[in-house]
Structure formats: C-alpha cells, structure tokens
JSON list of C-alpha atoms in Angstrom, two decimals:
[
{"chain": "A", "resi": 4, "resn": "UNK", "atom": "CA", "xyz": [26.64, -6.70, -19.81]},
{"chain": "A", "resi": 5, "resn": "UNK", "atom": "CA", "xyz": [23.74, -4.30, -20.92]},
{"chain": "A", "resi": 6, "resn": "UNK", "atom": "CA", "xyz": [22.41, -1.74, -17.97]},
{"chain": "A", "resi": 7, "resn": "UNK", "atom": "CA", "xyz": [19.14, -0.43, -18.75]},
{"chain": "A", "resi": 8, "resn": "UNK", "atom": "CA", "xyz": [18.81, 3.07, -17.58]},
{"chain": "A", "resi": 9, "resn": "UNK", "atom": "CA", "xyz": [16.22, 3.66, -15.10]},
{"chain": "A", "resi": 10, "resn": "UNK", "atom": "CA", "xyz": [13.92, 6.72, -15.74]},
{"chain": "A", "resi": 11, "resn": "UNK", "atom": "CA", "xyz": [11.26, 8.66, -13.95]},
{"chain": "A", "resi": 12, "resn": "UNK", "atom": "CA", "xyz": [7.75, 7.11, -13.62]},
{"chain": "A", "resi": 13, "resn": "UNK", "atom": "CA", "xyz": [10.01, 3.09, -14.03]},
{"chain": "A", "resi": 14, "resn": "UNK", "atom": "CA", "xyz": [9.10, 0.39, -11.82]},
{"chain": "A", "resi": 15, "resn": "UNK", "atom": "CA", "xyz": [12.24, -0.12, -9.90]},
{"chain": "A", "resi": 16, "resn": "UNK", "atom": "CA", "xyz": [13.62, -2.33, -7.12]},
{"chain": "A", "resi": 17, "resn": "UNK", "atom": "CA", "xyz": [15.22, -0.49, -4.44]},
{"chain": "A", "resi": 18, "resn": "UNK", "atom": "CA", "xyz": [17.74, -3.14, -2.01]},
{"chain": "A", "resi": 19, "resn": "UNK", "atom": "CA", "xyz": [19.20, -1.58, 1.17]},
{"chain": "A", "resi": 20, "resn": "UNK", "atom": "CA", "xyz": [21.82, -2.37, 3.34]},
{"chain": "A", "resi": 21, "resn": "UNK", "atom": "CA", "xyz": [19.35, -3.41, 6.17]},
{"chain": "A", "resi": 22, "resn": "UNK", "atom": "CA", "xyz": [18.18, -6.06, 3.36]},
{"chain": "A", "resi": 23, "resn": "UNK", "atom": "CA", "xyz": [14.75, -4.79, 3.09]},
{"chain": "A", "resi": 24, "resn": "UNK", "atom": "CA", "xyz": [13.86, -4.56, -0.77]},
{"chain": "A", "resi": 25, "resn": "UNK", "atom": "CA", "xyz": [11.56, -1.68, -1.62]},
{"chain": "A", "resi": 26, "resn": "UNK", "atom": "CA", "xyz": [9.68, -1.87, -5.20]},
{"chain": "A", "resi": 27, "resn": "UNK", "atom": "CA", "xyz": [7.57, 1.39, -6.27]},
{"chain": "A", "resi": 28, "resn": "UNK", "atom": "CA", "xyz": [7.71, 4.25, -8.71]},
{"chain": "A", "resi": 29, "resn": "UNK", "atom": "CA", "xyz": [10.90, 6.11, -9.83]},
{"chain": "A", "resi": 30, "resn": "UNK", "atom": "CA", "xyz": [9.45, 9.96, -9.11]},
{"chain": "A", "resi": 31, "resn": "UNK", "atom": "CA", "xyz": [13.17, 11.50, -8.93]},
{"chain": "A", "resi": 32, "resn": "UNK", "atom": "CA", "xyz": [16.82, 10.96, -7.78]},
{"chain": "A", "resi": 33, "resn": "UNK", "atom": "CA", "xyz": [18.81, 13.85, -6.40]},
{"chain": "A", "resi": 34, "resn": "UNK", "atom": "CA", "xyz": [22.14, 13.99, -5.14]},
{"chain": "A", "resi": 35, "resn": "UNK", "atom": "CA", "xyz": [20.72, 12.09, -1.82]},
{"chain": "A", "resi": 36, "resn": "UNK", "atom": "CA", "xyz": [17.55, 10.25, -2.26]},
{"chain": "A", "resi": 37, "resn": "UNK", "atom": "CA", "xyz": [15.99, 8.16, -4.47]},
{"chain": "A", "resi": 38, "resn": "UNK", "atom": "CA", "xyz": [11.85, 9.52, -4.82]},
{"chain": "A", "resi": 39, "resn": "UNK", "atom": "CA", "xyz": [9.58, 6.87, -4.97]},
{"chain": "A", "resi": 40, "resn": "UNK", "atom": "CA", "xyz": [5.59, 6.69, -4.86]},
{"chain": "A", "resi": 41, "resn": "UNK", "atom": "CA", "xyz": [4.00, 3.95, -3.57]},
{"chain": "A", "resi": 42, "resn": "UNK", "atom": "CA", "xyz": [6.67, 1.99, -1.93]},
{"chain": "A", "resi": 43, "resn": "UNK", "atom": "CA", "xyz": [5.88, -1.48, -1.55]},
{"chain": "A", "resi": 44, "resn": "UNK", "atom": "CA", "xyz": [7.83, -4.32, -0.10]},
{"chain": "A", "resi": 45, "resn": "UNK", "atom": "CA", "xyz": [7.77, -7.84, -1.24]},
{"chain": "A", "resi": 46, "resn": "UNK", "atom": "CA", "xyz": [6.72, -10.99, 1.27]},
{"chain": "A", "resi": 47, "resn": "UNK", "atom": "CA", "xyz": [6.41, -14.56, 0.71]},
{"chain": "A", "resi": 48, "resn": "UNK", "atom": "CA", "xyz": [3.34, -16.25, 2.08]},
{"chain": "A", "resi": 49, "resn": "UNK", "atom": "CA", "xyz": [1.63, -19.20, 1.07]},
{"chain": "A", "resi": 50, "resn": "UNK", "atom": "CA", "xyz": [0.89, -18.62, -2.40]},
{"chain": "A", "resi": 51, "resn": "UNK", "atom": "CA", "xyz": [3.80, -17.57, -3.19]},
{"chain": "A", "resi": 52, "resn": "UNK", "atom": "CA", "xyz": [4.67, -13.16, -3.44]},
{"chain": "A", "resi": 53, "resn": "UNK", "atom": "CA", "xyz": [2.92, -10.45, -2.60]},
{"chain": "A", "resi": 54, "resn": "UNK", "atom": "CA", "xyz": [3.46, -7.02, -1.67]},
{"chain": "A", "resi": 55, "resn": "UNK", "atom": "CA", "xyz": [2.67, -4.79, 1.46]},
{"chain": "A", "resi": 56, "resn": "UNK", "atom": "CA", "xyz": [3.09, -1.26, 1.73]},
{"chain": "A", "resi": 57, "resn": "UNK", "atom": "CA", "xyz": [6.83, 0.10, 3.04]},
{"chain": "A", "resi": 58, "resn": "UNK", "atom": "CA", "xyz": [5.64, 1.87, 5.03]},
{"chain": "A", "resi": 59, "resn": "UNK", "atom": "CA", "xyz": [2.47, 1.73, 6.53]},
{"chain": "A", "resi": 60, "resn": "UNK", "atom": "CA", "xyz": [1.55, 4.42, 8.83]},
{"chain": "A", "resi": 61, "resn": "UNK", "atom": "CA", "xyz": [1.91, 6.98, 5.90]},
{"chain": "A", "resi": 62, "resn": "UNK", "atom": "CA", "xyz": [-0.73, 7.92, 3.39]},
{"chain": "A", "resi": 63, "resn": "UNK", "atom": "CA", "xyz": [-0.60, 5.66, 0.48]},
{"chain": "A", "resi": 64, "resn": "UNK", "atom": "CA", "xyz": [0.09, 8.78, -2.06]},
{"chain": "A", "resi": 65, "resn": "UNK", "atom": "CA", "xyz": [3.40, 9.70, 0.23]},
{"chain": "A", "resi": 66, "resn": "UNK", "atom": "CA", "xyz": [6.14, 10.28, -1.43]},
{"chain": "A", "resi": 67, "resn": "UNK", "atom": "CA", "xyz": [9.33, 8.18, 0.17]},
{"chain": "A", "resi": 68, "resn": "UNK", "atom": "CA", "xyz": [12.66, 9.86, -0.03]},
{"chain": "A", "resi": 69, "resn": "UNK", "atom": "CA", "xyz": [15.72, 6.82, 0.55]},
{"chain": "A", "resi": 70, "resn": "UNK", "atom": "CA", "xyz": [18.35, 7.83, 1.60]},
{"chain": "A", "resi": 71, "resn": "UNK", "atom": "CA", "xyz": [20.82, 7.02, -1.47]},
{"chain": "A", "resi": 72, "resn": "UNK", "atom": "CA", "xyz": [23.71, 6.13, 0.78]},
{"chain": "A", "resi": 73, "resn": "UNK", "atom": "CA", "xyz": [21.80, 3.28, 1.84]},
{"chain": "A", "resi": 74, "resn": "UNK", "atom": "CA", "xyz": [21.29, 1.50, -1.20]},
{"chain": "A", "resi": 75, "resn": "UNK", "atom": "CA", "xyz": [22.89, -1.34, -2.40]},
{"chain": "A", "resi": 76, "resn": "UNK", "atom": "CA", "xyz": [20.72, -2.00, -5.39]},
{"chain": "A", "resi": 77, "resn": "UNK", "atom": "CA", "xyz": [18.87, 0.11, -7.75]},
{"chain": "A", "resi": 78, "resn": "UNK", "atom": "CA", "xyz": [17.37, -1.67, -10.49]},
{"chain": "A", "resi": 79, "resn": "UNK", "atom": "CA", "xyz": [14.33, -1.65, -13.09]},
{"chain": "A", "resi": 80, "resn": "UNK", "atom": "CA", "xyz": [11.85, -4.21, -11.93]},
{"chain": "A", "resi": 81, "resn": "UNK", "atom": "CA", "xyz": [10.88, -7.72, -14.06]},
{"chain": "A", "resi": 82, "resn": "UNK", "atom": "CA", "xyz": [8.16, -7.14, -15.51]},
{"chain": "A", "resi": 83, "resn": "UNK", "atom": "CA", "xyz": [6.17, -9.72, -14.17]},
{"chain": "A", "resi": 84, "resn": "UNK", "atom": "CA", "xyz": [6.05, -8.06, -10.97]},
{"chain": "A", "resi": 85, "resn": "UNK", "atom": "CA", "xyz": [6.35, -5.08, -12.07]},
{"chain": "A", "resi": 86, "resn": "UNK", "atom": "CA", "xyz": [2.71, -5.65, -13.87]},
{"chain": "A", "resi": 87, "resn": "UNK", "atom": "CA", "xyz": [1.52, -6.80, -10.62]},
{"chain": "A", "resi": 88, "resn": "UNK", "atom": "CA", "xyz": [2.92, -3.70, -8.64]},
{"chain": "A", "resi": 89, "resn": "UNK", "atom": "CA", "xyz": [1.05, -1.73, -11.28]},
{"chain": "A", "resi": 90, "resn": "UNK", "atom": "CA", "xyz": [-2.32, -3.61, -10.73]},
{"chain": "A", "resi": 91, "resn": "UNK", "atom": "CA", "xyz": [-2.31, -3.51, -7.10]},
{"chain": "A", "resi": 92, "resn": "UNK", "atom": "CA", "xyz": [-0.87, -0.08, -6.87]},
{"chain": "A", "resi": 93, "resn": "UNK", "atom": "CA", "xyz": [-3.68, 1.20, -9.83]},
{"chain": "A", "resi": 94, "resn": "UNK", "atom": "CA", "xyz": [-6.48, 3.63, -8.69]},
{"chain": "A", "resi": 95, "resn": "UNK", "atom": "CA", "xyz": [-8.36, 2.43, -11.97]},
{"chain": "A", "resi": 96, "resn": "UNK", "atom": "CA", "xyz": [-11.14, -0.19, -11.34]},
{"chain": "A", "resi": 97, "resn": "UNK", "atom": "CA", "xyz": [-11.06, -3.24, -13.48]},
{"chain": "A", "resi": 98, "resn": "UNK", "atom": "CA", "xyz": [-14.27, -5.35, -13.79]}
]
C-alpha cells in the first residue's frame, strides 16, 4: 500500500474522534497540532456536497490549530474536492 506524504500548503482531510471531518490547507504540524487555513467541513444537501466553514465565528484567514491527539485520520484530499475546496476557498475572481 503506497502513503503519499502530506506536505505544507496540501489539501488534506482531517477526521476526528468526534467524527467531524475537517478539509483545508496543511500550514504546519508540530508535535501537537495539525495548522490548517481555511478549515472547511463537508455537508450533504440536496445537490449533493458542499462545504461550510469549521468554524464559523472566526475570521476566514484564522489559522486552526487541531489538537493532534484527536485525530483519527490525516490524509491528502481527492482531488476532485480538493479542486473544489480550492475554488471556493480562492480570493482570485474568475469571470
């Protein structure tokens, strides 16, 4: 079985043991947290997936430090939705 490293400025999928499943930018890991920017979480609605912010009473450009002791799952994210994480997360207009 193949693990693909996951490196700073990935896409990555984030599962914690309260089930909640975080996808946002790898900004760091230290020896207790796992850095993202612009944590978003997935829901299903009736078009299928989207995402809404983690955490939404927090400036969009926070920083969110998880607690690495919680996590069950750290992976790189498909990169279907990881292209769609990237287009709703981008600051640069498309027309």
């Amino acid at each position: 079985m193949l693990v693909e490293p996951r490196k700073n400025g990935d896409v990555v999928t984030i599962k914690t043991i309260g089930n909640e499943e975080i996808i946002g930018t790898q900004v760091d890991i230290t020896d207790l947290h796992v850095i993202v920017d612009k944590p978003m979480t997935a829901i299903m609605h009736e078009n299928g997936m989207g995402l809404m912010p983690y955490v939404m009473t927090v400036s969009p450009e926070t920083k969110v430090k998880i607690n690495k002791s919680l996590v069950v799952v750290h992976e790189k994210t498909a990169k279907p939705i990881a292209d769609e994480y990237k287009k709703n997360t981008s600051t640069i207009a498309t027309i």
